[in-house]
Amino acid sequence: MSDLKLSSIPSANRSDCDFPLNNLPYGVFSTGGSERLCGVAIGDFILDATRLEADGILRASDTREVMTEGVWNSFMTLGKATWASYRDSLTKLLSSDADPERLQPYLMPLSEAILYMPLRVSEFTDFYASHHHATNVGTMFRGTENALPPNWLHMPIGYNGRASSVVVSETPVIRPRGQVKELQEATPRVAASGRFDFELELGAIVGQPSDGPIGVAEAFENIFGYVLLNDWSARDIQAWEYQPLGPFQSKATATTISPWIVTAEALEPFRTATPNREVPLLPYLQDPDPMLYDVSLEVGLAPEGYKETTLTRTNARELYYSAAQQLAHHASSGCPMRVGDLLGSGTISGPKQGSQGSLLELSWGGEQPVSLATGETRAFLMDGDTVTFRGHASGNGYRIGFGTCRGKILAAGH
């Protein structure tokens, strides 16, 4: 495990800081004006990458400016060698032996910034890659003996979602309305979802295109970085609509991501292996190296006007399939993958109570509501609730943090 790299920015050297020199995640911000700028989080500050490029201090490309669009897509197209060289240059620019005065005009406090979507999402695909989550949900609806679908142990299962509904952290989420039908009801009706839920996920961002099948190793190299991802889910709408084709409107309300892209390179020291297989995977899905990450994750819920209760603590290493395996499977039919494609891991749940990544599991389908610090309970989300995801990998004297992925539930429209 690597040690903390010291920076000329003192706040970046704290052991509890999400954004040390070892991290250098990429985001988009403004200072209150209309211009959206590419930035790099360092300590309690944002380094203005757009202005550094314009002033010729730090450029990713010799042939064109790539930080002018207010997203990181053009930078991603430059490829892995450029990603690495740019990160090396950033590290030197922000190291403890660099001149801090030179950077002063390009730094602004994080607390004063407005953060935006860090990328233009090309397509969004959500998977179902946690063994514990799939087993829990399957047990609830099909019983223990039939918990996992027969295909689940052979390939990553997923569905194509809506890129248009992916939003950045702090964007309010309006409770969806849709068709619902309770077992005792003869006909469906349109209503606000009464079983609205979060799903704790990690999102992988594709940084290089492909136009045909690719191996798991190549898929791993094509992933630019990762974000926290909340796949908001209307369980009652989903229960009525999902057969025979799977989720549709129940997942189309919003998908919230954290505002900072933590690069694959920053997470490199934290790679860990996928679990032992219950059945052998086909050769195109076999992973030659460890391709999961040891990233601690947690979920907090705060009713409006009250303090937060931590509901879940789990880890991304609980996934059964890595993002690289998901990407390789996605491309296996010849499906073109594009720069800016977003792949959701699926809900990440652990084996113990309090490590499940959704209220559906924590409350066991609503039958066992969870207790909050306020004295209230929750089976599913209420209007006014704020849900916050946090995640970090732990090194020697530092942490690689993602920031927060947060959304507040607003009442349904009419």
XYZ file of C-alpha atoms in Angstrom:
414
model
C 0.000 0.000 0.000
C 1.363 3.417 -0.951
C 1.920 6.244 1.540
C 0.528 9.766 1.612
C 2.027 12.085 -0.991
C 2.647 15.474 0.570
C 1.180 18.539 -1.119
C 1.880 22.252 -0.941
C -1.831 22.579 -0.046
C -1.841 21.911 3.743
C -5.466 20.691 3.915
C -4.625 17.928 1.426
C -2.205 16.392 3.936
C -4.828 15.625 6.593
C -5.494 11.933 7.089
C -9.280 12.525 7.003
C -9.232 14.560 3.790
C -11.100 12.999 0.840
C -8.879 14.733 -1.696
C -5.158 14.277 -0.975
C -2.458 14.445 -3.639
C -2.894 10.685 -4.083
C -6.440 11.240 -5.354
C -6.804 14.255 -7.720
C -10.386 13.581 -8.863
C -11.933 15.486 -11.772
C -15.063 17.614 -11.605
C -16.836 20.623 -13.095
C -17.579 23.813 -11.172
C -18.464 27.470 -11.376
C -17.954 30.413 -9.090
C -21.514 31.628 -9.473
C -21.261 32.784 -13.078
C -22.508 30.950 -16.139
C -19.153 29.479 -17.219
C -18.568 25.860 -16.243
C -14.916 25.027 -15.634
C -13.053 21.747 -15.380
C -11.428 21.391 -11.989
C -9.368 19.065 -9.819
C -10.147 18.622 -6.114
C -7.145 19.035 -3.816
C -7.638 19.379 -0.065
C -10.274 22.024 0.609
C -9.780 23.616 -2.815
C -10.485 23.211 -6.504
C -7.674 23.723 -8.989
C -8.978 25.404 -12.154
C -7.825 23.091 -14.970
C -9.566 25.154 -17.661
C -7.608 28.313 -16.838
C -4.358 26.379 -16.387
C -4.807 25.095 -19.923
C -5.762 28.497 -21.339
C -2.694 30.102 -19.737
C -0.403 27.378 -21.085
C 0.676 26.137 -17.647
C -0.782 22.646 -17.898
C -2.147 21.214 -21.145
C -3.349 17.699 -21.866
C -3.005 18.042 -25.638
C -0.533 19.844 -27.873
C -3.045 20.138 -30.710
C -6.227 21.425 -29.089
C -7.793 22.677 -25.887
C -9.903 20.001 -24.212
C -11.051 21.791 -21.035
C -13.363 24.291 -22.748
C -16.593 22.273 -22.927
C -17.412 22.207 -19.210
C -17.171 18.372 -19.092
C -14.266 15.901 -19.126
C -15.358 13.917 -22.222
C -12.827 15.464 -24.627
C -10.024 14.787 -22.165
C -11.098 11.147 -21.895
C -10.856 10.678 -25.669
C -7.076 11.358 -25.493
C -6.461 7.892 -24.039
C -4.742 6.174 -21.158
C -1.192 7.418 -21.875
C -2.408 11.027 -21.772
C -4.458 10.365 -18.643
C -1.284 9.145 -16.926
C 1.004 11.947 -18.134
C -1.526 14.625 -17.169
C -1.904 13.127 -13.709
C 1.891 13.060 -13.311
C 2.086 16.740 -14.272
C -0.702 17.608 -11.821
C 1.098 15.729 -9.060
C 4.326 17.670 -9.665
C 2.439 20.970 -9.816
C 0.764 20.311 -6.451
C 3.602 18.518 -4.625
C 5.126 19.821 -1.407
C 8.304 21.016 -3.142
C 6.432 23.061 -5.788
C 5.896 26.822 -5.545
C 2.445 27.375 -3.948
C 2.360 31.028 -5.003
C 2.289 30.039 -8.655
C -0.996 28.214 -8.168
C -2.730 30.775 -5.988
C -4.675 32.440 -8.854
C -5.986 29.035 -9.942
C -7.306 27.818 -6.582
C -10.725 28.462 -5.100
C -12.303 27.097 -1.900
C -14.498 24.058 -2.410
C -17.048 25.589 -0.078
C -17.639 28.482 -2.496
C -18.039 26.387 -5.647
C -21.167 25.209 -7.426
C -20.620 21.674 -8.726
C -22.106 20.228 -11.910
C -22.177 16.970 -13.849
C -18.515 16.076 -14.449
C -19.243 14.367 -17.778
C -21.763 14.216 -20.580
C -23.350 10.771 -20.110
C -23.604 9.022 -23.472
C -25.599 5.989 -22.336
C -26.489 4.511 -18.945
C -26.620 0.793 -18.161
C -27.375 -0.546 -14.705
C -26.320 -4.005 -13.539
C -27.299 -6.426 -10.775
C -23.862 -7.589 -9.688
C -23.984 -8.132 -5.909
C -24.561 -11.761 -4.866
C -25.942 -10.736 -1.479
C -28.364 -8.202 -2.977
C -29.589 -10.574 -5.685
C -30.041 -13.352 -3.125
C -31.917 -11.099 -0.697
C -34.299 -9.753 -3.325
C -34.799 -13.171 -4.898
C -35.551 -14.742 -1.521
C -38.208 -12.123 -0.807
C -40.031 -12.707 -4.078
C -39.248 -16.310 -5.061
C -38.120 -18.083 -1.895
C -34.718 -19.360 -0.819
C -34.485 -22.234 -3.289
C -35.148 -20.022 -6.325
C -33.492 -16.826 -5.086
C -30.987 -16.466 -7.942
C -32.220 -16.610 -11.527
C -30.584 -19.522 -13.392
C -28.461 -17.176 -15.534
C -27.153 -15.010 -12.676
C -23.998 -17.012 -11.861
C -23.015 -17.143 -15.539
C -23.082 -13.492 -16.642
C -23.642 -9.928 -15.419
C -27.356 -9.098 -15.634
C -28.335 -5.529 -16.514
C -30.831 -3.213 -18.195
C -30.451 -0.107 -20.337
C -31.454 3.003 -18.375
C -31.960 6.657 -19.197
C -28.903 8.873 -19.640
C -31.243 11.880 -19.634
C -32.212 11.307 -15.998
C -28.666 11.100 -14.583
C -28.143 14.104 -12.284
C -25.383 15.394 -10.058
C -25.343 15.286 -6.261
C -27.547 17.865 -4.467
C -30.164 17.805 -7.243
C -33.630 17.363 -5.644
C -35.476 14.160 -6.596
C -39.229 14.369 -7.138
C -41.174 11.335 -5.961
C -42.368 9.543 -9.104
C -45.935 8.788 -10.063
C -46.852 5.740 -12.088
C -49.003 2.664 -12.467
C -49.216 0.568 -9.321
C -51.328 -2.451 -8.442
C -51.568 -4.097 -5.055
C -52.346 -7.812 -4.845
C -55.813 -7.162 -3.463
C -56.678 -4.646 -6.184
C -58.549 -5.767 -9.290
C -57.107 -3.080 -11.569
C -54.051 -0.815 -11.587
C -54.162 2.861 -10.732
C -51.890 5.883 -11.146
C -50.415 7.077 -7.856
C -47.324 8.542 -6.251
C -44.889 5.781 -5.354
C -45.347 4.696 -1.740
C -42.290 2.431 -1.805
C -39.565 4.764 -3.046
C -36.052 3.522 -2.357
C -32.331 4.175 -2.809
C -29.769 1.774 -4.257
C -26.124 2.115 -3.221
C -23.905 1.605 -6.265
C -20.550 2.417 -7.814
C -20.646 3.870 -11.328
C -17.884 3.152 -13.865
C -17.193 5.679 -16.642
C -16.047 4.377 -20.015
C -13.162 6.512 -21.274
C -12.329 4.775 -24.550
C -14.676 3.547 -27.301
C -15.023 0.039 -28.681
C -16.971 -1.256 -31.675
C -16.980 -4.988 -31.039
C -16.210 -7.632 -28.430
C -13.353 -6.831 -26.058
C -11.669 -8.893 -23.370
C -11.943 -8.205 -19.663
C -8.350 -6.887 -19.511
C -9.004 -4.404 -22.331
C -12.289 -3.394 -20.739
C -10.456 -2.676 -17.485
C -8.019 -0.392 -19.332
C -10.916 1.439 -21.027
C -12.498 2.532 -17.733
C -11.535 6.114 -16.917
C -12.836 6.350 -13.371
C -15.614 5.850 -10.861
C -18.388 7.754 -9.085
C -20.841 6.956 -6.324
C -24.260 6.250 -7.836
C -27.787 6.193 -6.407
C -30.198 4.288 -8.635
C -33.451 5.631 -7.133
C -36.136 2.955 -7.428
C -39.936 2.982 -7.126
C -40.496 -0.541 -5.841
C -44.296 -0.542 -6.213
C -44.138 0.703 -9.808
C -41.392 -1.836 -10.481
C -43.378 -4.757 -9.044
C -46.244 -4.149 -11.481
C -44.252 -3.309 -14.617
C -41.126 -5.482 -14.550
C -42.564 -8.677 -16.028
C -41.638 -9.709 -18.683
C -39.031 -7.108 -19.743
C -37.635 -5.734 -16.486
C -37.411 -2.239 -14.944
C -38.732 0.734 -16.923
C -40.525 3.725 -15.381
C -39.643 2.601 -11.860
C -35.998 3.495 -12.597
C -36.482 6.491 -14.909
C -37.046 9.239 -12.307
C -33.421 10.014 -11.484
C -30.001 8.476 -11.056
C -27.746 10.600 -8.847
C -23.948 10.531 -9.121
C -21.242 12.141 -7.004
C -19.623 15.220 -8.621
C -16.018 13.957 -8.624
C -14.642 11.280 -10.946
C -12.093 9.262 -8.979
C -9.700 7.909 -11.586
C -8.863 4.246 -11.990
C -5.229 5.209 -11.455
C -5.979 6.694 -8.029
C -7.718 3.456 -7.035
C -4.935 1.207 -8.365
C -3.394 0.481 -4.911
C -6.770 -0.801 -3.689
C -7.468 -3.497 -6.264
C -8.860 -6.747 -4.897
C -10.021 -10.001 -6.434
C -13.554 -10.998 -7.294
C -14.882 -13.890 -5.165
C -14.465 -17.568 -5.914
C -16.936 -18.684 -8.558
C -19.755 -21.048 -7.702
C -19.768 -22.099 -11.357
C -16.933 -21.400 -13.840
C -17.395 -18.322 -16.015
C -17.085 -18.606 -19.773
C -13.595 -17.644 -21.015
C -14.579 -14.156 -22.232
C -15.617 -13.191 -18.672
C -12.676 -14.631 -16.756
C -10.609 -11.926 -15.069
C -6.799 -12.295 -15.323
C -6.079 -9.889 -12.439
C -7.855 -8.427 -9.385
C -10.383 -5.964 -10.790
C -12.577 -4.990 -7.855
C -11.646 -2.261 -5.361
C -11.549 -2.162 -1.575
C -13.785 0.899 -1.146
C -15.752 1.417 2.071
C -19.287 2.677 1.469
C -22.026 4.028 3.692
C -25.541 5.441 3.471
C -27.030 8.107 5.717
C -30.664 9.199 5.924
C -31.843 12.477 7.454
C -35.542 13.431 7.761
C -36.168 17.091 7.008
C -34.869 19.231 9.868
C -33.240 16.340 11.742
C -29.801 14.791 12.020
C -28.614 11.915 9.906
C -28.726 8.227 10.805
C -26.227 5.851 9.217
C -28.251 2.988 7.764
C -25.644 0.959 5.901
C -21.938 0.219 5.901
C -20.590 -2.075 3.204
C -17.736 -2.360 0.685
C -17.385 -2.454 -3.100
C -15.387 -5.679 -2.818
C -18.715 -7.435 -2.140
C -19.536 -7.309 -5.857
C -19.588 -10.622 -7.706
C -18.786 -9.056 -11.089
C -16.319 -6.201 -11.661
C -17.024 -3.197 -13.879
C -14.546 -4.638 -16.388
C -16.541 -7.873 -16.596
C -19.734 -5.866 -16.994
C -18.193 -3.827 -19.799
C -16.797 -6.913 -21.558
C -20.200 -8.599 -21.402
C -21.949 -5.441 -22.628
C -19.665 -5.342 -25.674
C -19.765 -9.092 -26.316
C -22.678 -8.893 -28.769
C -20.894 -6.223 -30.788
C -22.659 -3.409 -28.937
C -20.639 -0.201 -29.518
C -19.423 1.413 -26.306
C -18.751 5.132 -26.262
C -16.739 7.652 -24.279
C -18.978 8.808 -21.444
C -20.982 5.590 -21.125
C -21.927 5.061 -17.481
C -22.207 1.559 -15.987
C -23.931 1.174 -12.615
C -22.673 -1.757 -10.544
C -26.069 -2.619 -9.145
C -26.875 -2.424 -5.447
C -23.871 -3.295 -3.273
C -24.899 -5.332 -0.231
C -22.870 -7.225 2.332
C -23.728 -10.444 4.177
C -24.812 -8.921 7.507
C -27.748 -6.860 8.731
C -26.814 -3.204 8.341
C -24.683 -3.879 5.266
C -27.498 -3.962 2.710
C -27.525 -1.294 0.016
C -31.275 -0.610 -0.160
C -34.231 -0.063 2.149
C -35.990 -2.940 0.399
C -33.430 -5.253 2.011
C -32.876 -3.348 5.250
C -36.623 -3.417 6.000
C -37.093 -6.832 4.353
C -39.714 -5.650 1.909
C -41.197 -3.213 4.405
C -41.965 -5.847 7.032
C -39.192 -4.774 9.446
C -38.843 -0.956 9.347
C -35.460 0.431 10.388
C -35.088 2.841 13.299
C -33.732 6.362 12.914
C -31.970 8.539 15.492
C -35.107 10.726 15.577
C -37.182 7.872 16.985
C -38.968 7.458 13.651
C -38.809 4.361 11.479
C -38.519 3.873 7.738
C -39.674 1.044 5.535
C -39.248 3.254 2.457
C -38.375 6.907 1.844
C -40.616 9.774 2.943
C -40.938 13.238 1.418
C -38.283 15.532 2.883
C -35.793 12.709 3.483
C -32.214 13.388 2.385
C -30.143 10.356 1.405
C -26.342 10.693 1.382
C -23.812 8.202 0.057
C -20.135 8.373 1.058
C -17.193 6.248 0.036
C -13.437 6.044 0.399
C -10.456 3.724 0.080
C -7.975 3.790 2.966
C -4.197 4.061 2.458
C -1.308 4.665 4.842
C -2.133 8.039 6.340
C -4.602 9.060 3.641
C -7.915 8.223 2.019
C -9.176 8.312 -1.552
C -12.622 9.847 -1.162
C -15.491 10.370 -3.583
C -17.131 13.291 -1.813
C -20.879 12.931 -1.244
C -23.703 11.680 -3.434
C -26.796 13.338 -2.001
C -30.423 13.882 -2.927
C -33.526 15.153 -1.129
C -36.971 13.686 -1.833
C -39.631 16.201 -2.850
C -43.355 15.488 -3.003
C -44.780 14.085 -6.235
C -46.081 16.469 -8.873
C -49.537 16.225 -10.393
